[in-house]
Coordinates of C-alpha atoms and ligand atoms in Angstrom, one line a residue:
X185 CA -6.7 9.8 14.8
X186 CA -8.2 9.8 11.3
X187 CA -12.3 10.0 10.9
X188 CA -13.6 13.1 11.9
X189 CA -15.3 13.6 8.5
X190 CA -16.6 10.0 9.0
X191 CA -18.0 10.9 12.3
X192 CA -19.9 13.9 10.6
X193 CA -21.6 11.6 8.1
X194 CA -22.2 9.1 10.7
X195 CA -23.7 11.7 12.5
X196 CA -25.7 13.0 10.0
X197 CA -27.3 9.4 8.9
X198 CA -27.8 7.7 12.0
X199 CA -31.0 7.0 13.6
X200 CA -32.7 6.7 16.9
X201 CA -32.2 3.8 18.8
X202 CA -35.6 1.8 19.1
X203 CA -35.5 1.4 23.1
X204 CA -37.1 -2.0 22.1
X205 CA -34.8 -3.5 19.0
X206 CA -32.3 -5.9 20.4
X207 CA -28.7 -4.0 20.2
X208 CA -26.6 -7.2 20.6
X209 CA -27.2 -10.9 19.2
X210 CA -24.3 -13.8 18.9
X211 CA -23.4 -13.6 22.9
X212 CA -24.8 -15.8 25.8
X213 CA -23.9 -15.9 29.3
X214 CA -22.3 -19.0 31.0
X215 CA -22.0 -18.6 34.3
X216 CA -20.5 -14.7 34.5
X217 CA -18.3 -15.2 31.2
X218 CA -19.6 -13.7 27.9
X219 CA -19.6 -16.0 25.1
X220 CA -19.3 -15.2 21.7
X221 CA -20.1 -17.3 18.8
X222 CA -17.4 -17.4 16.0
X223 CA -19.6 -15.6 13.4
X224 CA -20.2 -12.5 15.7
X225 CA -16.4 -12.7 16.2
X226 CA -15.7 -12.3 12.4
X227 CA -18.3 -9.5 12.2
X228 CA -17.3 -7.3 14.8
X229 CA -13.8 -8.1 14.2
X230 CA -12.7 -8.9 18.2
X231 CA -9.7 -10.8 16.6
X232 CA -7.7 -8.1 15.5
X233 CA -5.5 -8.2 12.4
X234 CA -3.2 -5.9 13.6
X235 CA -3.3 -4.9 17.5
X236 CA -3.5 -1.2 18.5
X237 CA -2.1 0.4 21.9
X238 CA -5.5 1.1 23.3
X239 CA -6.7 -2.6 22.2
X240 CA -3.8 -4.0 24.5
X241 CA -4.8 -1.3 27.2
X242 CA -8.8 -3.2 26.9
X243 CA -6.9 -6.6 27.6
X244 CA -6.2 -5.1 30.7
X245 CA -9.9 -4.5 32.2
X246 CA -12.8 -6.6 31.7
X247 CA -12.8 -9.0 28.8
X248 CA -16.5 -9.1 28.5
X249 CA -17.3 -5.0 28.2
X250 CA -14.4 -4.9 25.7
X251 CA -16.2 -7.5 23.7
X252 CA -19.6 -6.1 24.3
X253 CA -18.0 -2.2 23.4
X254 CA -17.6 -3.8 20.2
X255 CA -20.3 -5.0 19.4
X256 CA -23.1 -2.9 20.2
X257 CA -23.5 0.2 18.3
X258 CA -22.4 3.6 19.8
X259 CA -24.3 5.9 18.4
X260 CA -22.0 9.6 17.5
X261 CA -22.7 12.0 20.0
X262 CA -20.0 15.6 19.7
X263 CA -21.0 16.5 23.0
X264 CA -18.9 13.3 24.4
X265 CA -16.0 13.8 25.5
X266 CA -14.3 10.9 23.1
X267 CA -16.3 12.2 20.2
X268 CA -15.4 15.7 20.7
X269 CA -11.5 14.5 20.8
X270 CA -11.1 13.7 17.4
X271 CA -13.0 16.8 15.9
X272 CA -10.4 18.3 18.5
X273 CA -7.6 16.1 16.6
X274 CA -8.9 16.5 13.3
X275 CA -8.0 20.4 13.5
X276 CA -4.9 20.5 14.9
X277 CA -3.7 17.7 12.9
X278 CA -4.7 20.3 10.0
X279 CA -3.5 23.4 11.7
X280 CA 0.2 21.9 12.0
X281 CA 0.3 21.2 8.9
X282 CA 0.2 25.2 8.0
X283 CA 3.1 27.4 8.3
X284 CA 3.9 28.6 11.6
X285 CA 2.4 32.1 11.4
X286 CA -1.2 30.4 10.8
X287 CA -1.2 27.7 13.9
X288 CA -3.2 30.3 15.8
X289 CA -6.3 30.3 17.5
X290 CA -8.4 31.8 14.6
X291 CA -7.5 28.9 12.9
X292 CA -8.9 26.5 15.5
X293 CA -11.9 28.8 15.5
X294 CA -12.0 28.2 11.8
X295 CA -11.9 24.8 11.9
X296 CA -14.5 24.1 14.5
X297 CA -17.1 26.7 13.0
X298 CA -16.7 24.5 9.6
X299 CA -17.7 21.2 11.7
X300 CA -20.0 22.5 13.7
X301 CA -21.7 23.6 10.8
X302 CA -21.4 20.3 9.5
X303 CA -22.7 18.9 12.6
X304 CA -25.8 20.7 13.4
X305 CA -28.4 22.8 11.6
X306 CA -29.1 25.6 13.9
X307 CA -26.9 28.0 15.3
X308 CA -27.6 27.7 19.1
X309 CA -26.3 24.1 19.1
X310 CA -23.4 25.5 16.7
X311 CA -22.2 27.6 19.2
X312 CA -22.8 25.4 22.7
X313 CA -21.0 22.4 21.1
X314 CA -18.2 25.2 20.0
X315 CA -18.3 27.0 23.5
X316 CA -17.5 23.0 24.4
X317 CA -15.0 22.4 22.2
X318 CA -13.0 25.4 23.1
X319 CA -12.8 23.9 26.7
X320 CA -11.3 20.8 25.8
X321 CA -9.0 22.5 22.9
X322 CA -7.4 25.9 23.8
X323 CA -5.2 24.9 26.6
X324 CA -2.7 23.8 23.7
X325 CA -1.7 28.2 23.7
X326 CA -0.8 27.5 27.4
X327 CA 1.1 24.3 26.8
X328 CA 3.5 25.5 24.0
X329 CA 3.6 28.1 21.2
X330 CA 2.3 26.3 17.7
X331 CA 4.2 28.8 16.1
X332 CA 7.5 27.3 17.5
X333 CA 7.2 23.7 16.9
X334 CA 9.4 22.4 14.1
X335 CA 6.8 20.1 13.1
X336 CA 7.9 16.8 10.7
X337 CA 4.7 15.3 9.9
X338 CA 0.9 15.1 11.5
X339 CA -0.6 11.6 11.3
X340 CA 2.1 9.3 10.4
X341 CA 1.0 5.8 10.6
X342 CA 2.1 2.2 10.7
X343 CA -0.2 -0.3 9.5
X344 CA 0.4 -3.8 10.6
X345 CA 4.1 -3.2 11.4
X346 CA 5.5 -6.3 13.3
X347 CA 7.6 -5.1 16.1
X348 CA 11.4 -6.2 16.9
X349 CA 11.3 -9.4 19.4
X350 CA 7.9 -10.0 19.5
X351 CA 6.6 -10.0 16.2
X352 CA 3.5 -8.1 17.1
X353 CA 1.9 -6.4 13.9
X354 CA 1.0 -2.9 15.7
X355 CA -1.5 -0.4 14.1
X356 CA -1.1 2.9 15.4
X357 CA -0.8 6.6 14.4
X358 CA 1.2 9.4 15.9
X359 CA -0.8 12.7 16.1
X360 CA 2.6 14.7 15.6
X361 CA 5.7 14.2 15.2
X362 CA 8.0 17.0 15.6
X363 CA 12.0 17.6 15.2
X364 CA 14.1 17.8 17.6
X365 CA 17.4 17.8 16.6
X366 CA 19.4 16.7 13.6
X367 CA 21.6 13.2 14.0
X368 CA 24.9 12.8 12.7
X369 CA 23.7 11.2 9.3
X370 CA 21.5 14.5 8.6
X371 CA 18.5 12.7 9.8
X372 CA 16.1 14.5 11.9
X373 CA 15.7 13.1 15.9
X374 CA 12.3 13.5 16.5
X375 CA 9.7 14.0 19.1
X376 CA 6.6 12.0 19.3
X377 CA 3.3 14.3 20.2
X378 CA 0.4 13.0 21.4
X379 CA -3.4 15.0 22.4
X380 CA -5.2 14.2 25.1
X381 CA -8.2 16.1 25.7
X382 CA -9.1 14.7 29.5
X383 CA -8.3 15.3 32.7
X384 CA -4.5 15.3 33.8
X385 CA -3.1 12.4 35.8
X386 CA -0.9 13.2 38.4
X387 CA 2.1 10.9 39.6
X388 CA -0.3 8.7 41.8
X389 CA -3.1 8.1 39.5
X390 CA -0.4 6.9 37.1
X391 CA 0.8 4.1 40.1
X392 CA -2.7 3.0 40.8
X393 CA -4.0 2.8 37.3
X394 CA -0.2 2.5 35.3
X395 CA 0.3 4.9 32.4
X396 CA -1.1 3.7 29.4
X397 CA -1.0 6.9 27.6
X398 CA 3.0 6.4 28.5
X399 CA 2.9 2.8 27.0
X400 CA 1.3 3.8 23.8
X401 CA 3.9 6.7 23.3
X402 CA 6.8 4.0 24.3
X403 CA 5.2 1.7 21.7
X404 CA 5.5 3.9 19.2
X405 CA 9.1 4.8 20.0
X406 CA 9.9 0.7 19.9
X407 CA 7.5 0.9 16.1
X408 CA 10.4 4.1 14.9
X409 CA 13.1 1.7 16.2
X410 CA 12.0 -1.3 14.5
X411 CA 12.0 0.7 11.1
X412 CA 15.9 2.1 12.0
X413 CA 16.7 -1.7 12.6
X414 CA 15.4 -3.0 9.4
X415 CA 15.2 -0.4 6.5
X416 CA 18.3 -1.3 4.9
X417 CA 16.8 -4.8 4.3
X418 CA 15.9 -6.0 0.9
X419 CA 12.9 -7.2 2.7
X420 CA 11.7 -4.0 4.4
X421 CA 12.4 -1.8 1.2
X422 CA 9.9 -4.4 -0.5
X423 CA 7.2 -4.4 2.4
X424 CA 7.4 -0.5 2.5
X425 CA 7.6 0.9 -1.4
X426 CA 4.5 2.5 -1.3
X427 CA 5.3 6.5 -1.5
X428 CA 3.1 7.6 1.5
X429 CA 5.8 5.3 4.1
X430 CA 8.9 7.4 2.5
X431 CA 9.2 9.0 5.5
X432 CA 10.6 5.3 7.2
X433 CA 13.9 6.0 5.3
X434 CA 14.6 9.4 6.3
X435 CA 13.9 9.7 10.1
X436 CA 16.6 9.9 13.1
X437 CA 15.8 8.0 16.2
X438 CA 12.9 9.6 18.8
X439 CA 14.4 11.7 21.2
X440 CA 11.3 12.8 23.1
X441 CA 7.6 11.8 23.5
X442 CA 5.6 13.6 24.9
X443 CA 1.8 14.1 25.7
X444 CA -0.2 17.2 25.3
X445 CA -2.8 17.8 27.6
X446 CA -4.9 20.3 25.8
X447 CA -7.9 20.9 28.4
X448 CA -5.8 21.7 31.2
X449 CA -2.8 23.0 29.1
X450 CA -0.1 20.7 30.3
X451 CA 2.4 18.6 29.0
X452 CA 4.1 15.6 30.5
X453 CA 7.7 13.9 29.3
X454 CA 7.0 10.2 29.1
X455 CA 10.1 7.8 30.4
X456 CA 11.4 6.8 27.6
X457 CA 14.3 4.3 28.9
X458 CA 15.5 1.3 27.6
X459 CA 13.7 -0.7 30.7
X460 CA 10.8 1.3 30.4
X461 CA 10.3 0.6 26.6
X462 CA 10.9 -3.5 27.4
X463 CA 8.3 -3.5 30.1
X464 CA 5.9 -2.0 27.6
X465 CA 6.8 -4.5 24.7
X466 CA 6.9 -7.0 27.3
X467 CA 2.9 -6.2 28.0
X468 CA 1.8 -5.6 24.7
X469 CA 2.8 -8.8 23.5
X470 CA 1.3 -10.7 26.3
X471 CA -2.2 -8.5 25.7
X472 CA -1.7 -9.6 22.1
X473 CA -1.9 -13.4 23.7
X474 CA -4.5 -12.6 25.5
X475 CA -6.5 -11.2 22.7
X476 CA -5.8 -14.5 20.8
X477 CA -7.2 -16.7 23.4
X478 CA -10.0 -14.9 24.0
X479 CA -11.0 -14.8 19.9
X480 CA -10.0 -18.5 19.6
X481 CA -12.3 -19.5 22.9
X482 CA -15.1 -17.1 22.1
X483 CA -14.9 -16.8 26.1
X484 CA -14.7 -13.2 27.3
X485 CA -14.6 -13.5 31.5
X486 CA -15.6 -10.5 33.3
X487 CA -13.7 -8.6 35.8
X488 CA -16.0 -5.5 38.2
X489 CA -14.3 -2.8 39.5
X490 CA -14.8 1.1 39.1
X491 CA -15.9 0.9 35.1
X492 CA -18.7 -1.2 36.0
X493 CA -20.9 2.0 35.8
X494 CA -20.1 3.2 32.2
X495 CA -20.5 -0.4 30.8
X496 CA -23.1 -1.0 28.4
X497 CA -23.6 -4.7 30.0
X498 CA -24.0 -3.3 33.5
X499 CA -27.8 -4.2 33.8
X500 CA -27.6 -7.8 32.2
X501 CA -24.0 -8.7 33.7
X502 CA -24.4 -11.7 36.4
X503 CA -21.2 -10.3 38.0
X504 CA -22.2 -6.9 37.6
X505 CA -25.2 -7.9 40.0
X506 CA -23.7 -10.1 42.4
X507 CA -21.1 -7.1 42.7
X508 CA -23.8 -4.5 43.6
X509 CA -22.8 -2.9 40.5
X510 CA -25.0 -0.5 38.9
X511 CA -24.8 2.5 36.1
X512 CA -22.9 5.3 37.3
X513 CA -25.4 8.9 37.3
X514 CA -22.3 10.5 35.1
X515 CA -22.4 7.6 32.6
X516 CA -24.6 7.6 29.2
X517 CA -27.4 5.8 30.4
X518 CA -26.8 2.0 29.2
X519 CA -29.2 0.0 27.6
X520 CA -32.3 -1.4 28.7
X521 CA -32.7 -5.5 29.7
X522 CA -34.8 -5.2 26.4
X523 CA -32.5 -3.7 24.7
X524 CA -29.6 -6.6 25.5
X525 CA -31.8 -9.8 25.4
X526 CA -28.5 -12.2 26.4
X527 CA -29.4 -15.7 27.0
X528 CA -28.0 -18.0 29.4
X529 CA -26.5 -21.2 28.7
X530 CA -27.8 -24.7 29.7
X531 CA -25.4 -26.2 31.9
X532 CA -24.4 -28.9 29.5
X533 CA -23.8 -26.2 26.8
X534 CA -21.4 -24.8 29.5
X535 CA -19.9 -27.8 30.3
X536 CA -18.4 -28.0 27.1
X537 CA -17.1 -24.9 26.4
X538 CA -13.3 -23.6 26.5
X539 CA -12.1 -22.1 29.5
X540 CA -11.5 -18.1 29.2
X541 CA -8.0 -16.6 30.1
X542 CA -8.2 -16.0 33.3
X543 CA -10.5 -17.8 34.6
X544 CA -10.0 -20.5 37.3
X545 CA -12.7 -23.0 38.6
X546 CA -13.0 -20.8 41.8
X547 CA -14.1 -17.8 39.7
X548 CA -16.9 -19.7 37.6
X549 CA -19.4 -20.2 40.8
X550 CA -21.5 -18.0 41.1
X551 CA -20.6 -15.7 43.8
X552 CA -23.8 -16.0 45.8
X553 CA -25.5 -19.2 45.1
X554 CA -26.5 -19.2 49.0
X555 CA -29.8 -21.2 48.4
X556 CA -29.8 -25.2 49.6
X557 CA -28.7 -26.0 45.7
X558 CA -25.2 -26.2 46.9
X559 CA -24.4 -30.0 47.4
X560 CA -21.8 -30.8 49.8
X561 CA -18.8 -32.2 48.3
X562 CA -17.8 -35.8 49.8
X563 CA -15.0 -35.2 52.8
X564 CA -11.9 -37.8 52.2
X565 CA -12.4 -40.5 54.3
X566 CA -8.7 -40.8 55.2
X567 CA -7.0 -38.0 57.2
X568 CA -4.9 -35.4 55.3
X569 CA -1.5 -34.9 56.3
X570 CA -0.5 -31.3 55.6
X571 CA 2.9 -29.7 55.9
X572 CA 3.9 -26.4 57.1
X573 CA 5.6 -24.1 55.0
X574 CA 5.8 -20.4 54.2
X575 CA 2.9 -18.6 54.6
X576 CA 3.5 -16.7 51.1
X577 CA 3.3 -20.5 49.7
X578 CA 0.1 -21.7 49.5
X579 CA 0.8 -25.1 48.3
X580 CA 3.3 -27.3 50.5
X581 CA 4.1 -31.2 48.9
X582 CA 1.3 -30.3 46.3
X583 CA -1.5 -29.8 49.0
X584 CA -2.2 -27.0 51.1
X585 CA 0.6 -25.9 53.4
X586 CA -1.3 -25.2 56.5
X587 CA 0.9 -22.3 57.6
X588 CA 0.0 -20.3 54.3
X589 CA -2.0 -17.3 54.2
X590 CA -4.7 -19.1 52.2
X591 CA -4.8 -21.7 55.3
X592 CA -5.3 -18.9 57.8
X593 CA -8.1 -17.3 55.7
X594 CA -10.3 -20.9 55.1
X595 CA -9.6 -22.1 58.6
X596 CA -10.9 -18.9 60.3
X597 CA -14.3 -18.6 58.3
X598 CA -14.9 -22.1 59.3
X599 CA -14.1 -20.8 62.6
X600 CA -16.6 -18.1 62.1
X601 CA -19.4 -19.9 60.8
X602 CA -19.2 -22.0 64.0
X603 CA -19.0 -19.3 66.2
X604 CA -21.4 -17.8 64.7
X605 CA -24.0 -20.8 64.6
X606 CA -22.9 -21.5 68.6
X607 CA -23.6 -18.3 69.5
X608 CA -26.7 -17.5 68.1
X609 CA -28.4 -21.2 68.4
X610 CA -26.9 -22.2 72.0
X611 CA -29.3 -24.8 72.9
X612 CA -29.0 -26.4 68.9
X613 CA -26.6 -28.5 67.9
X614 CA -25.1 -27.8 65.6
X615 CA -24.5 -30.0 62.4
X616 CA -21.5 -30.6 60.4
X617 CA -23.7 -29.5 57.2
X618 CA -24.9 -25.9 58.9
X619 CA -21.5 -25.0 59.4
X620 CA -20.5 -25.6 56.0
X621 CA -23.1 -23.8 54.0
X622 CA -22.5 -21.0 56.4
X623 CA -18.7 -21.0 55.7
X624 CA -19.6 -21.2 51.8
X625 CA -21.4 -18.2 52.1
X626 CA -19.4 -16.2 54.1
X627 CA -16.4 -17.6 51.8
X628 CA -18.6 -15.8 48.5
X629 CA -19.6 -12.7 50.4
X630 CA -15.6 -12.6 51.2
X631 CA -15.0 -13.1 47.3
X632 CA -17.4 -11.1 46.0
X633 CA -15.8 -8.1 48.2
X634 CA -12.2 -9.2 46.7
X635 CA -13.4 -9.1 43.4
X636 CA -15.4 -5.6 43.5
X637 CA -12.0 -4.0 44.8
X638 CA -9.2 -6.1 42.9
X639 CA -11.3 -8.1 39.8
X640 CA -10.3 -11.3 41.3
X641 CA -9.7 -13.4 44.4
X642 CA -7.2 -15.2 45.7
X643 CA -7.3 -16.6 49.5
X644 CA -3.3 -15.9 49.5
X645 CA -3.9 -12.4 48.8
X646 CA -4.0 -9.2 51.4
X647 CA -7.3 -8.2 49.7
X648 CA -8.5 -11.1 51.0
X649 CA -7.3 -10.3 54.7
X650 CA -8.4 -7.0 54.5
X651 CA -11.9 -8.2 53.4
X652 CA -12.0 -10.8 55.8
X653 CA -11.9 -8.1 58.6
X654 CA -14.2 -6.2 57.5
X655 CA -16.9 -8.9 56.8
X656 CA -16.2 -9.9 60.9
X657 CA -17.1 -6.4 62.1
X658 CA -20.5 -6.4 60.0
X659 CA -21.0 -10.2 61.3
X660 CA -20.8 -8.6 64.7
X661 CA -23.3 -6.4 64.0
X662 CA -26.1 -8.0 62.1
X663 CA -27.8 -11.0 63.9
X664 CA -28.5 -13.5 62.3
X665 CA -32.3 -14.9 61.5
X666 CA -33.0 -17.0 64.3
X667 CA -36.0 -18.8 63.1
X668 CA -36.3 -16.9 60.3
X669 CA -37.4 -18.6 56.6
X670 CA -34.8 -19.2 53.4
X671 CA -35.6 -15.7 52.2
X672 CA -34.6 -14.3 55.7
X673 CA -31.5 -16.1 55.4
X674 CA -30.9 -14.5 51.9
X675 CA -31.8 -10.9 53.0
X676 CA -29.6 -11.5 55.6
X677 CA -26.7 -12.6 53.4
X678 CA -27.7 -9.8 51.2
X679 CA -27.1 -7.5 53.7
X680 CA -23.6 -9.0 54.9
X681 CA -22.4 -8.3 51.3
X682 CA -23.7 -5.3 50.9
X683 CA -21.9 -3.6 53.9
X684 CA -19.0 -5.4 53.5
X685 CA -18.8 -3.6 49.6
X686 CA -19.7 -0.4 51.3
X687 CA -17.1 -0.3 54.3
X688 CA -14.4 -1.3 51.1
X689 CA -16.2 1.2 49.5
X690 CA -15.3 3.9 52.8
X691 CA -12.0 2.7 53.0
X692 CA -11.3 3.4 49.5
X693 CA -12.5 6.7 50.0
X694 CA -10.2 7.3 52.9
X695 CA -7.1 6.7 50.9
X696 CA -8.4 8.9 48.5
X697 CA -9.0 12.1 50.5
X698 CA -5.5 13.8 50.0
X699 CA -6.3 16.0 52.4
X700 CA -8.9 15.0 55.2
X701 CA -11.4 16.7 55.7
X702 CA -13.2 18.8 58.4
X703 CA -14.7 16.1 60.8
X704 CA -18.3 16.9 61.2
X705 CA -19.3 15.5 64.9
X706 CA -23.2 16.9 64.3
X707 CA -23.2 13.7 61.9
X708 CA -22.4 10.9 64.9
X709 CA -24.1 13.1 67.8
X710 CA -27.7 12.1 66.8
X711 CA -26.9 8.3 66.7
X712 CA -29.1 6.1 68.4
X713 CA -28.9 2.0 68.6
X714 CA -30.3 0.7 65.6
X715 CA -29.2 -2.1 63.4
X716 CA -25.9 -1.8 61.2
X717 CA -26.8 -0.4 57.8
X718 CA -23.8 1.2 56.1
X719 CA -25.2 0.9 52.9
X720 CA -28.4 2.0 53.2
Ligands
SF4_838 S1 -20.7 -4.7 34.2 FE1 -18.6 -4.8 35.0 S2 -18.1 -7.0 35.2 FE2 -19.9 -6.8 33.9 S3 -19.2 -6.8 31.8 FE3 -19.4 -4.7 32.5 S4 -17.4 -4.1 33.3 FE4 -17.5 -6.3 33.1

């Protein structure tokens, strides 16, 4: 992770942000994609030459704060953690490079005294940013002795190297590299190190989230094997003459990788099988894809989910909003509406436009369009045969099979809405038209829900089910506005939505709780009937 002197000097030089100068330009909203216009591309270079592990990690959230995270400036700050990280790999990728009697904590302490004083002027910020530092850094002395390590190199790097079977050029740098062994040609086997400075993931973060520290270490392995393959090529030798990749010709294969948690002083092995390496190649190439598509559409789609509240779009994005997203109190506040003035695109603009990777038609409504703009589409005048087939296929002679899950979901919110409508108008009828615009907007309260707690929706999908259920038990309990105007209709359907997201919210938190906790019955004792308001 080379650039900690850069930092410094960016540091040093960069001014305040004006809270009202425009920090992004070149980007317009259609519908709740970002588009970007092919200059801004170039300029903030969102088609990568070469594609980096933590690049194909972005592909994997939302399109749009990848784009925007590129785009507007991030201003240094060494009190952040990801800031703070590369003074922290800055000194240790110097302190390795000493002899083993001098990889000691005085050495550390040397090293961060000499940046902080590069940092800052005066000596109480000097020493809180080092009292900082320390927390983040020192835990390496409980993970491993520095004296021991039979270190081969810090900061090796490939530079555009295209990978064996996918052609991929990856960029990527390996914090340390140490020796493990000697092969049977005299080469050393090595060990791939890596830093992390933040919070240890245990076995079941790494199955919710996946293990991308894991992928980039496996990458790396795959980069060391795709030298081994082809140095003895005429064309390889050629590509690689320059004196600083010497090192290509003289290692053994990787034997270990391994990641280095030094806040909590931990290390964890990463599975470095022959399946587990393909998986990883497998994904990286199909983020690389991605990443094409994206830069050759100018498209980048949005996805909510947890990260919503430490994105810089989060009080300008449409989905962000229709989500109930907002800035998270632990996040750097984001900027200002001012501060991100993103038009909107006419429709005919829009019409033209490519469609983004993983968008379908579904996902470019808006989610909660429930005003009377929504035009009823024509109903086919000639009956629909539909055939039954598995419920995990939701298509059945290219139509809907009418035993799939997707059936069962569409077919009870029409059910619903009529219910609904009967119940609470009994002495109206009821017209074909009512129940549909209620069924649309249950069907968008039922999507927006899917996509705050999975990115997407999908009516085949459990999500969906489980959504489904929990949008009937707040329909049970909030009446709706008999009589009431459009804007009682909205509040109401405001409300809906806004339960819903907090009872997936609750049941998020359930699974969460490892252990459950004490049950506190003075919370339900003083409850009195009153209208349902989770969220409030
Ligand atoms: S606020 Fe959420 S959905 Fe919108 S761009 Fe940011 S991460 Fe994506």
């Amino acid at each position: 992770m080379p650039g900690a002197n850069r930092l410094v000097e960016q540091y040093r030089s960069q001014k305040p942000i004006d809270p009202e100068e425009p920090l992004i330009h070149g980007v317009a909203w259609d519908g709740d994609v970002l588009v970007v216009d092919p200059e801004t591309i170039a300029e903030h270079r969102l088609r990568r030459k070469w594609f980096s592990a933590s690049v194909s990690n972005a592909m994997e959230g939302c399109h749009a704060q990848w784009a925007a995270g590129q785009i507007i400036p991030s201003p240094v700050d060494p009190f952040l953690a990801r800031d703070a990280g590369s003074f922290m790999h800055d000194i240790f990728e110097h302190m390795f490079t000493l002899p083993p009697e001098q990889r000691t904590r005085d050495t550390y302490r040397a090293g961060r005294d000499a940046f902080a004083r590069d940092l800052f002027d005066d000596h109480a910020t000097q020493a809180r940013w080092a009292e900082y530092l320390d927390t983040i850094s020192l835990g390496l002395w409980d993970l491993e002795d520095p004296a021991q390590v039979d270190v081969y190199a810090t900061e090796l790097g490939v530079f555009g190297l295209p990978l064996a079977g996918i052609g991929v050029p990856l960029i990527g740098f390996f914090d340390r590299v140490s020796i493990d062994g000697t092969d049977e040609h005299g080469h050393p086997q090595l060990s791939i190190d890596d830093y992390k400075s933040g919070k240890w993931s245990d076995e079941r973060k790494l199955a919710r989230y996946g293990d991308h520290y894991g992928d980039q270490i496996r990458l790396y392995v795959h980069a060391i094997r795709t030298i081994l393959a082809e140095r003895d090529t005429e064309a390889f030798r050629q590509a690689h003459a320059d004196p600083r990749e010497k090192w290509m010709f003289e290692i053994g294969d990787v034997v270990n990788g391994q990641l280095l948690y030094t806040m909590v002083g931990r290390k964890r092995y990463i599975d470095l099988s022959q399946k587990a390496i393909d998986t990883t190649v497998h994904t990286f190439a199909a983020h690389w894809d991605t990443h094409n598509v994206l830069a050759d559409t100018g498209r980048y789609d949005t996805k909510t989910g947890p990260l919503c509240g430490w994105c810089p779009l989060v009080q300008v994005c449409p989905a962000a909003a229709d989500a109930g997203k907002c800035a998270s109190e632990r996040a750097t506040p984001p900027p200002s509406k001012i501060q991100l003035p993103i038009p909107r695109l006419r429709p005919q603009i829009s019409a033209s436009a490519h469609s983004p990777v993983q968008q379908t038609p579904k996902d470019k409504e808006p989610i909660m369009t429930d005003t009377a703009e929504t035009k009823p589409t024509a109903v086919p005048a000639e009956p629909r045969h539909l055939h039954e087939g598995k419920p995990w296929d939701e298509l059945s002679n290219d139509d809907l099979n009418i035993g799939s899950y997707a059936a069962g979901a569409v077919f009870g919110l029409v059910n619903r809405a009529t219910a609904l409508l009967r119940q609470s108008f009994p002495d109206v009828t009821i017209k074909r038209g009512q129940i549909r615009q209620l069924a649309v907007l249950l069907a968008k309260i039922v999507q927006a829900g899917e996509k705050h707690i999975t990115g997407r929706t999908d009516w085949q999908t459990q999500a969906n089910t489980r959504v489904r259920g929990l949008l009937f038990t707040v329909l049970e309990s909030t009446p709706v506005p008999s009589g009431g105007s459009v804007d009682d209709w909205k509040a109401w359907a405001t409300r809906v939505r806004k339960n819903v997201i907090a009872l997936i919210d609750q049941s998020v938190w359930l699974w969460d709780q490892t252990e459950l906790p004490h049950v506190e019955f003075e919370a339900l004792a003083p409850l009195v009937r009153d209208p349902f308001d989770v969220a409030a």
